[in-house]
PDB file of C-alpha atoms in Angstrom:
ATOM      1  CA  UNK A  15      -3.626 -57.504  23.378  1.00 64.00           C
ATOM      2  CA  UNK A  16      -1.298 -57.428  26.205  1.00 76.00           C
ATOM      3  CA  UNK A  17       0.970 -61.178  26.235  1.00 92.00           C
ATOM      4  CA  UNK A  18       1.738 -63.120  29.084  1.00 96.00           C
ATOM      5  CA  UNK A  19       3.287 -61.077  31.711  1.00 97.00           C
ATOM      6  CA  UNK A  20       6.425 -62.249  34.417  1.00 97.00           C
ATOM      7  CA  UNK A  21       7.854 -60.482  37.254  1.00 97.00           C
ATOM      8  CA  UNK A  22      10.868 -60.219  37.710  1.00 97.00           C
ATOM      9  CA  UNK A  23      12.968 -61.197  35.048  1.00 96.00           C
ATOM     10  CA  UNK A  24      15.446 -61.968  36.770  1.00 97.00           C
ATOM     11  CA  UNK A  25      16.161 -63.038  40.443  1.00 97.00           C
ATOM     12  CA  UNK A  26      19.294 -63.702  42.326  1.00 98.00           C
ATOM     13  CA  UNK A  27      18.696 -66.059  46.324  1.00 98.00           C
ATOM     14  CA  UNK A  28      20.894 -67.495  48.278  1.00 98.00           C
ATOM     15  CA  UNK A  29      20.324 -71.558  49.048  1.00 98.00           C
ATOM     16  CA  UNK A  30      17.736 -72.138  51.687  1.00 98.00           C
ATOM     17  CA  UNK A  31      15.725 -68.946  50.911  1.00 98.00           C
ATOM     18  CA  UNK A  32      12.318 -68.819  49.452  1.00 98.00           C
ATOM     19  CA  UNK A  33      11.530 -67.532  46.318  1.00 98.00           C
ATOM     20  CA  UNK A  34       8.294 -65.854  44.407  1.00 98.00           C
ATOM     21  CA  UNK A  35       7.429 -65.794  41.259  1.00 98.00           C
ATOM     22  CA  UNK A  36       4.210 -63.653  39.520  1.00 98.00           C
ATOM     23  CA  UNK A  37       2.480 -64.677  36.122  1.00 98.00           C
ATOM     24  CA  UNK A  38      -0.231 -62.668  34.590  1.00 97.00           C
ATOM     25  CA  UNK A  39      -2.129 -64.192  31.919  1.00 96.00           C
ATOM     26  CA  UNK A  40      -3.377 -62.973  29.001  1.00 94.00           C
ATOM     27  CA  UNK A  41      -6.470 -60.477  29.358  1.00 92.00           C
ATOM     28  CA  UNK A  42      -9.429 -63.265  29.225  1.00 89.00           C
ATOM     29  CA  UNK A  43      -7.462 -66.750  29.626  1.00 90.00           C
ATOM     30  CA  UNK A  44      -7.855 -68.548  33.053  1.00 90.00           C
ATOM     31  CA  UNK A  45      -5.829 -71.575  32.261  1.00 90.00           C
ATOM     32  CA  UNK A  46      -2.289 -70.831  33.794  1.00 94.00           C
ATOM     33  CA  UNK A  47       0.607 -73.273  33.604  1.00 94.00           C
ATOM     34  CA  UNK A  48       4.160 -72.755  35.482  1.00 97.00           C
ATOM     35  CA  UNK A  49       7.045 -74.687  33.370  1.00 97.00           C
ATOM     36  CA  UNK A  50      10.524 -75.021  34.625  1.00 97.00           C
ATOM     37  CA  UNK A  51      13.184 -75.218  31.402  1.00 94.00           C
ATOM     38  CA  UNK A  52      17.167 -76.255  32.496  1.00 92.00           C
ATOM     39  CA  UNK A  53      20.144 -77.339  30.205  1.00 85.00           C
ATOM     40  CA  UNK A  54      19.720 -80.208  31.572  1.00 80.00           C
ATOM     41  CA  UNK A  55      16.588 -81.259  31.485  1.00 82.00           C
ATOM     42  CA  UNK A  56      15.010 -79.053  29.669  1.00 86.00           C
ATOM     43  CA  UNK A  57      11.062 -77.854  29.759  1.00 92.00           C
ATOM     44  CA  UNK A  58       9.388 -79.422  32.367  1.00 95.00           C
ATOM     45  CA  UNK A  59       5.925 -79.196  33.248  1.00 95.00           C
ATOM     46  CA  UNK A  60       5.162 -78.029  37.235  1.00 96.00           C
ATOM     47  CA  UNK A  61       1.630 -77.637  37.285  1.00 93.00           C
ATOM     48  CA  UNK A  62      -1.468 -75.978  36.408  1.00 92.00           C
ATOM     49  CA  UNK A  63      -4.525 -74.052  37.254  1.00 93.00           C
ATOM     50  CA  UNK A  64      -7.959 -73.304  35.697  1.00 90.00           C
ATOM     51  CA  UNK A  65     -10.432 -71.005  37.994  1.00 89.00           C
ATOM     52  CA  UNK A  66      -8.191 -70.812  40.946  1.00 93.00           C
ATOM     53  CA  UNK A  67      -8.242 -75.206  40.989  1.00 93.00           C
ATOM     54  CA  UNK A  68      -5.082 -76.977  40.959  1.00 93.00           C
ATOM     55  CA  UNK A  69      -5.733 -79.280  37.933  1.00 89.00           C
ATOM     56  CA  UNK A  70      -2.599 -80.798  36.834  1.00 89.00           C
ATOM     57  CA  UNK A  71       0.876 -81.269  38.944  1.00 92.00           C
ATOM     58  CA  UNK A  72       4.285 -82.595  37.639  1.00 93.00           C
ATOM     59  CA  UNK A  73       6.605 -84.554  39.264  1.00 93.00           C
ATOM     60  CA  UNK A  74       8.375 -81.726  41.449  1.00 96.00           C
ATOM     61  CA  UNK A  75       8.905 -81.805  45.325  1.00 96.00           C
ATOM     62  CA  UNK A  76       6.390 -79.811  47.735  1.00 96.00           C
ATOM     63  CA  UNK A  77       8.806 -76.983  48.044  1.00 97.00           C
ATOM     64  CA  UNK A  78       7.374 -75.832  44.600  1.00 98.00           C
ATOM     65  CA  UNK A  79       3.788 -74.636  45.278  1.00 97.00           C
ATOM     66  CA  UNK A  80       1.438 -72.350  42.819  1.00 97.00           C
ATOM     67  CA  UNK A  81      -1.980 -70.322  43.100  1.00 97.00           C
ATOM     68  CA  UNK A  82      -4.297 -68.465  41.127  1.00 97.00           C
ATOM     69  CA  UNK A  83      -6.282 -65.461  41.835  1.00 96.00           C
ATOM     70  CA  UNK A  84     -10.062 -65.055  41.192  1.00 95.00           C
ATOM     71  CA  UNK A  85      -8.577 -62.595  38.338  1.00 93.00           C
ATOM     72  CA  UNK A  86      -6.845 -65.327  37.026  1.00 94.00           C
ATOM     73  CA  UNK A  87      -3.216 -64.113  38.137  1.00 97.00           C
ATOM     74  CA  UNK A  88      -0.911 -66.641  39.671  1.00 98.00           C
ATOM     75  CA  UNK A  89       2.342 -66.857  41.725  1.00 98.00           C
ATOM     76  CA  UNK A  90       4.282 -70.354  41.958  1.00 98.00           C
ATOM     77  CA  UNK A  91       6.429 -70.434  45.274  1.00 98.00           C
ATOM     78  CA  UNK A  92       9.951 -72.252  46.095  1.00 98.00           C
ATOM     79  CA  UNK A  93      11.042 -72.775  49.508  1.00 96.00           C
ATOM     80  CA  UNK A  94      14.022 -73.827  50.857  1.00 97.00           C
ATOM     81  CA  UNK A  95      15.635 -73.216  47.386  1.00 98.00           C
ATOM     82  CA  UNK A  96      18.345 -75.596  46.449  1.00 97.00           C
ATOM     83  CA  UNK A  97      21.340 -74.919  44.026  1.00 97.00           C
ATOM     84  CA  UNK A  98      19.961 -77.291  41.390  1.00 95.00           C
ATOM     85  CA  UNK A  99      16.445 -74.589  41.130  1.00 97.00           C
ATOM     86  CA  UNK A 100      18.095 -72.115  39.158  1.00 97.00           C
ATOM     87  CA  UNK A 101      16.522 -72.761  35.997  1.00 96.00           C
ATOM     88  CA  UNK A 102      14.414 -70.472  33.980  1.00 96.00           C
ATOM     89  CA  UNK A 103      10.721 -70.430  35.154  1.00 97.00           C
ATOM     90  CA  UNK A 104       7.748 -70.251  32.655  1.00 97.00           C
ATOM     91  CA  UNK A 105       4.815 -69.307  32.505  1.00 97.00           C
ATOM     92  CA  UNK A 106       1.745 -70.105  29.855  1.00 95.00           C
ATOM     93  CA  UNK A 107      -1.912 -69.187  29.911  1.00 93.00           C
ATOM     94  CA  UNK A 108      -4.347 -70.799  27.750  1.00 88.00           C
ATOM     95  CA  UNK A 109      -8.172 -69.645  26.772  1.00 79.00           C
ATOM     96  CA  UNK A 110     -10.249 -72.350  26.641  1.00 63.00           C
ATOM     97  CA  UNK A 111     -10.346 -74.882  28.961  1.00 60.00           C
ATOM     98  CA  UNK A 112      -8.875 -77.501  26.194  1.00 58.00           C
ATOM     99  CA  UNK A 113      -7.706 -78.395  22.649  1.00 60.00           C
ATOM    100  CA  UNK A 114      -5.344 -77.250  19.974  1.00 59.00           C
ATOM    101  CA  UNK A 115      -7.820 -73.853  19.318  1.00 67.00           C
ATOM    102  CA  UNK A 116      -6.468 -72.421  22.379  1.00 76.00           C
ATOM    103  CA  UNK A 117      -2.588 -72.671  22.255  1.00 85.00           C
ATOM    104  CA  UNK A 118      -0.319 -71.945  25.258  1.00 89.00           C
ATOM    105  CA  UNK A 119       1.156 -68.594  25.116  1.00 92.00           C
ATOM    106  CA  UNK A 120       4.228 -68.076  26.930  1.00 95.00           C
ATOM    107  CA  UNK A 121       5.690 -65.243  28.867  1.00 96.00           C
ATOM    108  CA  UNK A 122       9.731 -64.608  28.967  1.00 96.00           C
ATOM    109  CA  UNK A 123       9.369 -65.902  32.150  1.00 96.00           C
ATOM    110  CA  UNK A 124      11.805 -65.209  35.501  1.00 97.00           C
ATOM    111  CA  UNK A 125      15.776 -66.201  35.140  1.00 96.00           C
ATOM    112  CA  UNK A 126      15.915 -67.885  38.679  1.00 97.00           C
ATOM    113  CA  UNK A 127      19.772 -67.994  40.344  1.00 97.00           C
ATOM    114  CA  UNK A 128      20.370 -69.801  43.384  1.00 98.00           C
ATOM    115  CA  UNK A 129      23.942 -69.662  44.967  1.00 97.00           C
TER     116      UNK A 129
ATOM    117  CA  UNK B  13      11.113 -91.054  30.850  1.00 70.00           C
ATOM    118  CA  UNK B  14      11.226 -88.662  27.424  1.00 84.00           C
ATOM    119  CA  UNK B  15       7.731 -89.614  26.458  1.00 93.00           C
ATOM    120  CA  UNK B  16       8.459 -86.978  23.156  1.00 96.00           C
ATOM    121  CA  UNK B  17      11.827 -86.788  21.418  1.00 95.00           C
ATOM    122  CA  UNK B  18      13.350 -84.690  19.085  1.00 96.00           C
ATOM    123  CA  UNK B  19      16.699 -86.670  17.860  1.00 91.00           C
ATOM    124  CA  UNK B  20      18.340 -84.237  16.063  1.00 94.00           C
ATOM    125  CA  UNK B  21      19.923 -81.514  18.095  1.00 94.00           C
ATOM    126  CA  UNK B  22      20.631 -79.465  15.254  1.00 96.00           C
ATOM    127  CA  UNK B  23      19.780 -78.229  11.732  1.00 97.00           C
ATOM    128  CA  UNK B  24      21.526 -76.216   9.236  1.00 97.00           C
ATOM    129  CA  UNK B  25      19.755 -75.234   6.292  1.00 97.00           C
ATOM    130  CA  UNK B  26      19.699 -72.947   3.194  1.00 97.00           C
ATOM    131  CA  UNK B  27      17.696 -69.661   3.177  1.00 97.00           C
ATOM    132  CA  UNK B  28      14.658 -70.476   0.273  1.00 97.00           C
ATOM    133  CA  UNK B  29      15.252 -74.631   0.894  1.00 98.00           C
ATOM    134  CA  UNK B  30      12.827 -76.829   2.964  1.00 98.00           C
ATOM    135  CA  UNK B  31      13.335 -77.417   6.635  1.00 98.00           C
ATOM    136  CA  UNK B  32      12.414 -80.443   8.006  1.00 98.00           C
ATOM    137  CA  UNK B  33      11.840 -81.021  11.811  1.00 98.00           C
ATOM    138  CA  UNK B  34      11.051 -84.342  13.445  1.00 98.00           C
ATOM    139  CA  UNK B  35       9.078 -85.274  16.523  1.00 97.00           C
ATOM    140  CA  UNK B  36       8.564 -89.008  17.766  1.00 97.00           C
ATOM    141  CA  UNK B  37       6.377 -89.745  20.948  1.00 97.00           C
ATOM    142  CA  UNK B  38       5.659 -92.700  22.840  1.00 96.00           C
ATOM    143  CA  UNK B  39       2.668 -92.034  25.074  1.00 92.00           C
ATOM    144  CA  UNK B  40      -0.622 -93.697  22.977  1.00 92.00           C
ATOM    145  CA  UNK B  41      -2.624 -91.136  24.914  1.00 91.00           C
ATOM    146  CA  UNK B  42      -1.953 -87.872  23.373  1.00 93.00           C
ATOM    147  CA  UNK B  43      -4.169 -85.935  21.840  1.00 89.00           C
ATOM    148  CA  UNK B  44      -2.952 -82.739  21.005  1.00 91.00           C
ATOM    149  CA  UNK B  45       0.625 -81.988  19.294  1.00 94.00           C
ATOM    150  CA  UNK B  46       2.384 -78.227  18.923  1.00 94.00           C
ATOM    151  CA  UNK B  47       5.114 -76.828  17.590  1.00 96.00           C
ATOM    152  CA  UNK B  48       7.350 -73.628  19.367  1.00 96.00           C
ATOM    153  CA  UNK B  49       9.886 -71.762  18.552  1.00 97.00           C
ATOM    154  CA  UNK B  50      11.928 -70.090  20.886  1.00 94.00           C
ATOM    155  CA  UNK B  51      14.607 -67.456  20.618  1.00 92.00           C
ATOM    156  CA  UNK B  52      17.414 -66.864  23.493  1.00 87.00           C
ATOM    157  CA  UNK B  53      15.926 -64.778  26.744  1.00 82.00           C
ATOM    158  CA  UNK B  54      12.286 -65.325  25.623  1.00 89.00           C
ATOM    159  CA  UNK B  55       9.707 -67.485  25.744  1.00 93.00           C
ATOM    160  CA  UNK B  56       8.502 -70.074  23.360  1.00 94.00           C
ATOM    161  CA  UNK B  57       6.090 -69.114  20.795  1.00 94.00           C
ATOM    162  CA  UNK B  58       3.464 -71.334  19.439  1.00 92.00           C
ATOM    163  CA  UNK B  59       3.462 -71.755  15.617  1.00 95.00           C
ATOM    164  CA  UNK B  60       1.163 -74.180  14.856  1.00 94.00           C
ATOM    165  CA  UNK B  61      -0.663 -77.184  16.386  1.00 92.00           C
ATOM    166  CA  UNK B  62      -2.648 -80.546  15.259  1.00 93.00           C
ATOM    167  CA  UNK B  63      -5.194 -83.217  16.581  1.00 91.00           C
ATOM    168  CA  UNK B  64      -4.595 -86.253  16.323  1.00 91.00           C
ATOM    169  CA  UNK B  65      -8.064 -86.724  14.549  1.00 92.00           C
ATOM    170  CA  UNK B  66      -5.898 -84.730  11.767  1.00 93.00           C
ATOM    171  CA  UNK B  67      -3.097 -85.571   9.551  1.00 95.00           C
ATOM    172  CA  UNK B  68      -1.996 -82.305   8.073  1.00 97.00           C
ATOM    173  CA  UNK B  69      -2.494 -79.061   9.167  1.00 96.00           C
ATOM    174  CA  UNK B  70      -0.760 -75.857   7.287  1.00 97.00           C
ATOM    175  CA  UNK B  71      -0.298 -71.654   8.614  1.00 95.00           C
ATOM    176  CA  UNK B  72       1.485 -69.912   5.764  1.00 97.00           C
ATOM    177  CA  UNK B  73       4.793 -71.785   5.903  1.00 97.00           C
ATOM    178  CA  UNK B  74       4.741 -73.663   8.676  1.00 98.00           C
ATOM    179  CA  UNK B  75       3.104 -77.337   7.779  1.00 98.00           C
ATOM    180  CA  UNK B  76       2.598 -80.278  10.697  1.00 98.00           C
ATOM    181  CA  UNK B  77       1.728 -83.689   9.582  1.00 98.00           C
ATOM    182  CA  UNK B  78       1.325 -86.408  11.876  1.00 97.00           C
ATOM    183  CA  UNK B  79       1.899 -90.221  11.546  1.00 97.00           C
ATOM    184  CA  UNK B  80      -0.542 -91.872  14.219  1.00 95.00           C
ATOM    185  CA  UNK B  81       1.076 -95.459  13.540  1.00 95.00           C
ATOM    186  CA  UNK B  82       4.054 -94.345  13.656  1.00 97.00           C
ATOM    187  CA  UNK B  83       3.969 -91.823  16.387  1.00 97.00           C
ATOM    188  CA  UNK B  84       5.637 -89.106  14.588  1.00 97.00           C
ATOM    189  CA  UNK B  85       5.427 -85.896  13.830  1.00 97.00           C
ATOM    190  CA  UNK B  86       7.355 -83.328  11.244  1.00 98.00           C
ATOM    191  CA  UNK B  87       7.244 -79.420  11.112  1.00 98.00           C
ATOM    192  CA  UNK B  88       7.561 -78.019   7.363  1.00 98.00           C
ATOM    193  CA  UNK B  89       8.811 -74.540   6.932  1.00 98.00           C
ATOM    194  CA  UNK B  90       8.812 -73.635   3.180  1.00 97.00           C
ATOM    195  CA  UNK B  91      10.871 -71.876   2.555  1.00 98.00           C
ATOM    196  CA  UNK B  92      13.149 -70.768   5.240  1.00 98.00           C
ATOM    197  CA  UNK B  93      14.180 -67.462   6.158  1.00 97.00           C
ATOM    198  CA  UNK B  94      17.067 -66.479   8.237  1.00 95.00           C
ATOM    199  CA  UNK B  95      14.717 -65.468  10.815  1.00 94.00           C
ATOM    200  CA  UNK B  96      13.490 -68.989  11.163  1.00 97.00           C
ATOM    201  CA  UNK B  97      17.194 -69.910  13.110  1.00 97.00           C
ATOM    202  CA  UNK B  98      15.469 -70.370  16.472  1.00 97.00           C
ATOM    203  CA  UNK B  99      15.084 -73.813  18.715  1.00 96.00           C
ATOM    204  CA  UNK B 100      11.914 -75.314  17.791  1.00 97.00           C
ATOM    205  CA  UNK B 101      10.408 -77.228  20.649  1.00 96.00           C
ATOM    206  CA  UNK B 102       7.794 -80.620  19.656  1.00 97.00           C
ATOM    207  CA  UNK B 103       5.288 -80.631  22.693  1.00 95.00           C
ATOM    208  CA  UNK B 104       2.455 -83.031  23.614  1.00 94.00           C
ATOM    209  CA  UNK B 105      -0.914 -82.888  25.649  1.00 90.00           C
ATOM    210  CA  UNK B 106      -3.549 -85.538  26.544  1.00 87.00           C
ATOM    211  CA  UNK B 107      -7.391 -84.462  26.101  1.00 77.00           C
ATOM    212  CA  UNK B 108      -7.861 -84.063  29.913  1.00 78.00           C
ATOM    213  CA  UNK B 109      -4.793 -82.583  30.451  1.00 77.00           C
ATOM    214  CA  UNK B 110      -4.675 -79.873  27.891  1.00 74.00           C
ATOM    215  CA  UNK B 111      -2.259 -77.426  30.050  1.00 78.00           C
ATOM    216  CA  UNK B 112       0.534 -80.238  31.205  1.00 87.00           C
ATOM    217  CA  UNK B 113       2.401 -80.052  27.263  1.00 90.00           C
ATOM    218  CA  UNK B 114       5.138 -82.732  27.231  1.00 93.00           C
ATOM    219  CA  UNK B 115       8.481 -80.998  25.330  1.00 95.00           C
ATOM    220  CA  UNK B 116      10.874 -82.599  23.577  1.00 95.00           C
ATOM    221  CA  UNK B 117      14.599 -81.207  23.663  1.00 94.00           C
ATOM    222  CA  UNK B 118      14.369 -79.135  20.965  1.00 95.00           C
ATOM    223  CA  UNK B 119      16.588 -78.834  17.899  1.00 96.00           C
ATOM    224  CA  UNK B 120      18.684 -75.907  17.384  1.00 96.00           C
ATOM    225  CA  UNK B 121      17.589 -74.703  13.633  1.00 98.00           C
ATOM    226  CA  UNK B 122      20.642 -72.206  11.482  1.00 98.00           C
ATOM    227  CA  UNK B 123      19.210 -70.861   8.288  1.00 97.00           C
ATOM    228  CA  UNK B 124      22.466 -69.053   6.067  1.00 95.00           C
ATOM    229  CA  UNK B 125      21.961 -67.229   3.388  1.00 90.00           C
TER     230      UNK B 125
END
């Protein structure tokens, strides 16, 4: 079974640009998460969707913005990108729609550089 | 505000000896509690999980006990193998909102021969 799947790996923008990133899930799961990890302050939840819904957000400004496709796929969006977004983006899909059966599974994710 | 907290930043330990990991939390709410490893320029990978319903849970040699109380949380790996030196991530997640995990920092983990 195919893992989680990101595109690209990596990613170079200038400040100000926009920025997307693709996630696809795991053949089946329709629970996808976006997670933003930093040296700083390391993995930090951005939000989540289940059946193309919106159904958790973190604490990030409105320049970060997600969506999910009705095959479960999902892109998260940054606009106006600002030196402090380079950070390595995550992404997780899950299977069922809660509990500790149905782990996250995590792709290598998208090595976001903003200068 | 770290509602999960791994304290110790590092671990070195022997190849064949115990590794202990600790996880505290704060947030009464939680539910659900995992542990990941992750190596450099990939993603974490979940090892093993527990509900808080639970006080043990064991996968081979990975073993996750949990201290309600106390709000605490260890990760056993018996024994350890040099392939074990990863970060190893404590994460959180509330019933009704199973995909927002809360992380901890992580704690760097050497195994030497």
């Amino acid at each position: 079974k195919a893992g989680v799947t990101q595109t690209p790996r990596y990613l170079i923008k200038t400040r100000g640009q926009q920025v997307t990133l693709s996630c696809s899930p795991i053949s089946g799961h329709r629970s996808v998460s976006w997670y933003q990890q930093t040296p700083g302050q390391g993995l930090q939840f951005l939000f989540e969707y289940f059946s193309e819904t919106q159904r958790n957000k973190g604490n990030f400004p409105g320049r970060f913005s997600g969506r999910q496709f009705s095959n479960s796929r999902s892109e998260m969006n940054v606009s106006t990108l600002e030196l402090g977004d380079s950070a390595l983006y995550l992404c997780a899909s899950s299977g069922l729609e809660t509990g500790p059966n149905s782990p996250l599974h995590f792709g290598n994710g998208t090595r976001l550089t903003v200068t | 505000d770290q509602q999960v907290k791994q304290n110790s930043p590092s671990l070195s330990v022997q190849e064949g000896r115990i590794s202990i990991l600790n996880c505290d939390y704060t947030n009464s709410m939680f539910d659900y509690f995992l542990w990941y490893k992750k190596y450099p320029a990939e993603g974490p990978t979940f090892l093993i999980s527990i509900s808080s319903i639970k006080d043990k849970n064991e996968d081979g040699r990975f073993t996750v006990f949990l201290n309600k109380s106390a709000k605490h949380l260890s990760l056993h790996i018996v024994p350890s193998q040099p392939g074990d030196s990863a970060v190893y991530f404590c994460a959180a997640s509330a019933v009704d909102s199973w995909g927002k995990l809360q992380f901890g920092a992580g704690t760097q983990v050497v195994v030497t021969p």
